[in-house]
Short mmCIF file of C-alpha atoms in Angstrom, two decimals:
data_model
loop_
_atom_site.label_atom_id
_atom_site.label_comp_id
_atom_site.label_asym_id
_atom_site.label_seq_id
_atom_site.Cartn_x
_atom_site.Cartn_y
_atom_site.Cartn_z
CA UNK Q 933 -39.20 36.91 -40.49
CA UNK Q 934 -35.87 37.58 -39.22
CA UNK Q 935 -34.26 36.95 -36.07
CA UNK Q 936 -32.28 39.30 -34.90
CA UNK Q 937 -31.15 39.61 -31.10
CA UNK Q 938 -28.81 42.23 -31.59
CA UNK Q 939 -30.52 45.96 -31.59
CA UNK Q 940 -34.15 44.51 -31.05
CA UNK Q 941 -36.56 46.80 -28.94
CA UNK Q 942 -36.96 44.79 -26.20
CA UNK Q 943 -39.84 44.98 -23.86
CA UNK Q 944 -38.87 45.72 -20.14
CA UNK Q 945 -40.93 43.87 -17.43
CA UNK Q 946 -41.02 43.54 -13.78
CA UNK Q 947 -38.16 40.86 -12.33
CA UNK Q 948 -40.78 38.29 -11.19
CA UNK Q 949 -42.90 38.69 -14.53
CA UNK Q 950 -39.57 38.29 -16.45
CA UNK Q 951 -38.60 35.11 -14.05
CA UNK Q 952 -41.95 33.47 -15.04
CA UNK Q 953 -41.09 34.50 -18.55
CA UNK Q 954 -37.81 32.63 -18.31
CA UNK Q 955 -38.48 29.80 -16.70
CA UNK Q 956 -41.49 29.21 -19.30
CA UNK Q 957 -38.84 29.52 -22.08
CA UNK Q 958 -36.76 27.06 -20.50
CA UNK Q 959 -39.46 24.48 -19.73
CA UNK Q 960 -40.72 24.83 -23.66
CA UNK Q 961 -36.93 23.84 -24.86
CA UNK Q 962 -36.81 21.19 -22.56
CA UNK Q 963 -39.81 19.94 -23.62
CA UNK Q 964 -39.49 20.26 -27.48
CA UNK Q 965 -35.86 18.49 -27.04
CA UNK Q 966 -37.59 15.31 -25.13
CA UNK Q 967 -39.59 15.55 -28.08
CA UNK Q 968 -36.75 15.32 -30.62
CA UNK Q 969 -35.05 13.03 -29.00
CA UNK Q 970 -37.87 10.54 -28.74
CA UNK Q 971 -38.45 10.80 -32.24
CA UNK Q 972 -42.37 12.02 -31.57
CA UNK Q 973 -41.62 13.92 -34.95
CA UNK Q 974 -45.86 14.49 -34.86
CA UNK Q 975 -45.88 16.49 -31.70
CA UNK Q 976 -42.35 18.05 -31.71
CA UNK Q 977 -43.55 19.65 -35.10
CA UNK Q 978 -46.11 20.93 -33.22
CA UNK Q 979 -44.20 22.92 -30.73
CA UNK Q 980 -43.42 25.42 -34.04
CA UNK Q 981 -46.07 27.44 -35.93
CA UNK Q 982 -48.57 26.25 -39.13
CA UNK Q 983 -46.36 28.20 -41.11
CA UNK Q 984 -43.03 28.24 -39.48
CA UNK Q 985 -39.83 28.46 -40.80
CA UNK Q 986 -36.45 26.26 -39.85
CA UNK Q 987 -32.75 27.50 -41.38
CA UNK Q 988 -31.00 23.92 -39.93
CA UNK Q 989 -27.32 23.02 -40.02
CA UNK Q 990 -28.04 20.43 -42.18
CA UNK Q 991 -29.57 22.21 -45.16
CA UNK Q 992 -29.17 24.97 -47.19
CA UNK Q 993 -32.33 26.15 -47.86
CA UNK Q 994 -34.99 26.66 -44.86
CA UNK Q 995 -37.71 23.79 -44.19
CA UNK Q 996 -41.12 25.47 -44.39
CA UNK Q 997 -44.31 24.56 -42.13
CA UNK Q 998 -45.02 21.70 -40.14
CA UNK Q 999 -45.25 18.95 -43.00
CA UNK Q 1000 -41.55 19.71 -44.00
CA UNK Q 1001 -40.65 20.19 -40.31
CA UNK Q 1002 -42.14 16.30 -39.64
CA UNK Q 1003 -40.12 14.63 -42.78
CA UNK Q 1004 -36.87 16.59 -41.67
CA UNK Q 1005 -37.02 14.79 -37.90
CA UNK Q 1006 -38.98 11.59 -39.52
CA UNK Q 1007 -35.77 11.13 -41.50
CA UNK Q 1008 -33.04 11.82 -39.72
CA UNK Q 1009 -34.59 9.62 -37.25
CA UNK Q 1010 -34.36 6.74 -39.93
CA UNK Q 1011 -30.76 7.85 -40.15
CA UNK Q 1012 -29.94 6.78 -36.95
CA UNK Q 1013 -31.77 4.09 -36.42
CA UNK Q 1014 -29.79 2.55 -38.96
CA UNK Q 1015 -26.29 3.83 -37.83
CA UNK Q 1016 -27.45 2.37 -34.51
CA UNK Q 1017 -27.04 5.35 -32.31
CA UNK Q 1018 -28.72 7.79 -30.18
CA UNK Q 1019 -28.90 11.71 -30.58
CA UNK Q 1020 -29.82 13.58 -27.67
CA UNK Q 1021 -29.25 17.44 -27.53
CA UNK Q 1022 -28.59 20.01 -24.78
CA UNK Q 1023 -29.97 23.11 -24.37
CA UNK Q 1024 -27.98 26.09 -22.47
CA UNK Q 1025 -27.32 29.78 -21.72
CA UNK Q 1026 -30.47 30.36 -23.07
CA UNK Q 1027 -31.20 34.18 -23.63
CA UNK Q 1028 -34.90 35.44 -23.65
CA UNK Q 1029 -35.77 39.22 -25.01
CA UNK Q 1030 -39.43 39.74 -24.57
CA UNK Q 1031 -40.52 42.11 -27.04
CA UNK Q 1032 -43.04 44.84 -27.56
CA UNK Q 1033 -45.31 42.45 -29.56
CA UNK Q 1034 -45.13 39.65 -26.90
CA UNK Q 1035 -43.26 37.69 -28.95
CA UNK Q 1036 -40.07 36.31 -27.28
CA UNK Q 1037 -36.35 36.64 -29.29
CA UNK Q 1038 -34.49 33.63 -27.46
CA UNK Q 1039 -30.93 32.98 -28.06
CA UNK Q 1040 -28.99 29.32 -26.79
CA UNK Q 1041 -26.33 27.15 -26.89
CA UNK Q 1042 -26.98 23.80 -27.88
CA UNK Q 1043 -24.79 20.75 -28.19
CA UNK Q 1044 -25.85 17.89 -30.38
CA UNK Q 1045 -24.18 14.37 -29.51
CA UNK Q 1046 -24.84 10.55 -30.79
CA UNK Q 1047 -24.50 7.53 -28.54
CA UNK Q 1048 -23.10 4.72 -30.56
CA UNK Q 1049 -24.84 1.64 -29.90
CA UNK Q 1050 -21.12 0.37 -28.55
CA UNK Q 1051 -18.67 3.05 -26.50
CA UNK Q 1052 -19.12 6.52 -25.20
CA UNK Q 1053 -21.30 9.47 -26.73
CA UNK Q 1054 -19.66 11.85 -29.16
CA UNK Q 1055 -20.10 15.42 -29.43
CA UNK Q 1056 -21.70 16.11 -33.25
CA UNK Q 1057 -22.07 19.91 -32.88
CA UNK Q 1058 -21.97 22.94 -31.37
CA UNK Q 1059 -25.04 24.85 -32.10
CA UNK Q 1060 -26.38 28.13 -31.62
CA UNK Q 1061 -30.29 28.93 -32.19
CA UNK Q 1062 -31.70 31.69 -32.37
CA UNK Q 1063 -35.76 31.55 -31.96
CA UNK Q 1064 -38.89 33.72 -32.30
CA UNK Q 1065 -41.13 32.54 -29.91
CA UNK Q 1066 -45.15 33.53 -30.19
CA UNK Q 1067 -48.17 32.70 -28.41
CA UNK Q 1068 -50.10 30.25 -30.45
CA UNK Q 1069 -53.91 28.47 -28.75
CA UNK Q 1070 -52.40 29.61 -25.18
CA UNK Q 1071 -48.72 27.89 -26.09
CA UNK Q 1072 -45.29 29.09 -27.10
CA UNK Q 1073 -44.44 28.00 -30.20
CA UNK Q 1074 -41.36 28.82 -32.78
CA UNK Q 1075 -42.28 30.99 -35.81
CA UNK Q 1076 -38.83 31.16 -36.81
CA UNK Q 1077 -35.64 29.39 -35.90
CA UNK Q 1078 -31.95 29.89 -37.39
CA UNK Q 1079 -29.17 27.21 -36.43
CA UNK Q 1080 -25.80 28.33 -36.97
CA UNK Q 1081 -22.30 26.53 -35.83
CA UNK Q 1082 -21.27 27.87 -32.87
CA UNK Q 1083 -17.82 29.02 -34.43
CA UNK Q 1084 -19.94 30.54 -36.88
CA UNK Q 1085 -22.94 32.52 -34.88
#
């Protein structure tokens, strides 16, 4: 699955069905970042698909399904635990394309930053991701998801 913003058929809909549209997009990211951030690697990985697919920063290759979704967070995790900082992200100017299929096409920034144990935080990166969003036992959840540097995207 590719995700593709640009050129995609999107799905017009009433303003206040769109607003509730949004607004559920933006509570999901929120959500699934509290998640990262906390290190609840079980139940961020289950904010994406059984047979997702993740393209991160940090890897060449894509991480596939849940099980390789859960060692990707469990470790970093480890990572910083022993560097002794925090990494918190930020999620903005989120984009959300509805699309014929109900699936959503989202597009956001997102900042990345680590809290040394000692002094001030310290920006990391400057992310974009680019989602595919589907309906999955009455929740959103990512099928797909594509970081790129923001320089980059």
């Amino acid at each position: 699955m590719t995700v593709e913003l640009a050129g995609t058929a999107e799905r017009t809909l009433p303003g206040d069905e769109f607003a509730a549209l949004y607004a559920q997009a933006q509570r999901f990211y929120a959500h699934q970042m509290r998640l990262l951030d906390t290190h609840d690697t079980e139940r961020w990985a289950e904010t994406f698909t059984e047979d997702a697919l993740l393209h991160p920063l940090s890897q060449p290759g894509p991480i596939r399904a849940r099980a390789g979704l859960e060692n990707y967070v469990r470790t970093g995790a480890a990572h910083q635990r022993r560097a002794g900082s925090r990494l918190d992200h930020w999620v903005g100017m989120l984009d959300v394309r509805p699309q014929p299929d109900g699936s959503l096409h989202t597009r956001c920034s997102a900042l990345v930053h680590a809290t040394p144990g000692q002094g001030g935080p310290k920006v990391l990166y400057v992310c974009v991701m680019q989602d595919v969003l589907v309906r999955s036992r009455g929740e959103w959840r990512i099928a797909h998801r594509r970081v790129t540097r923001d320089d980059l995207a």
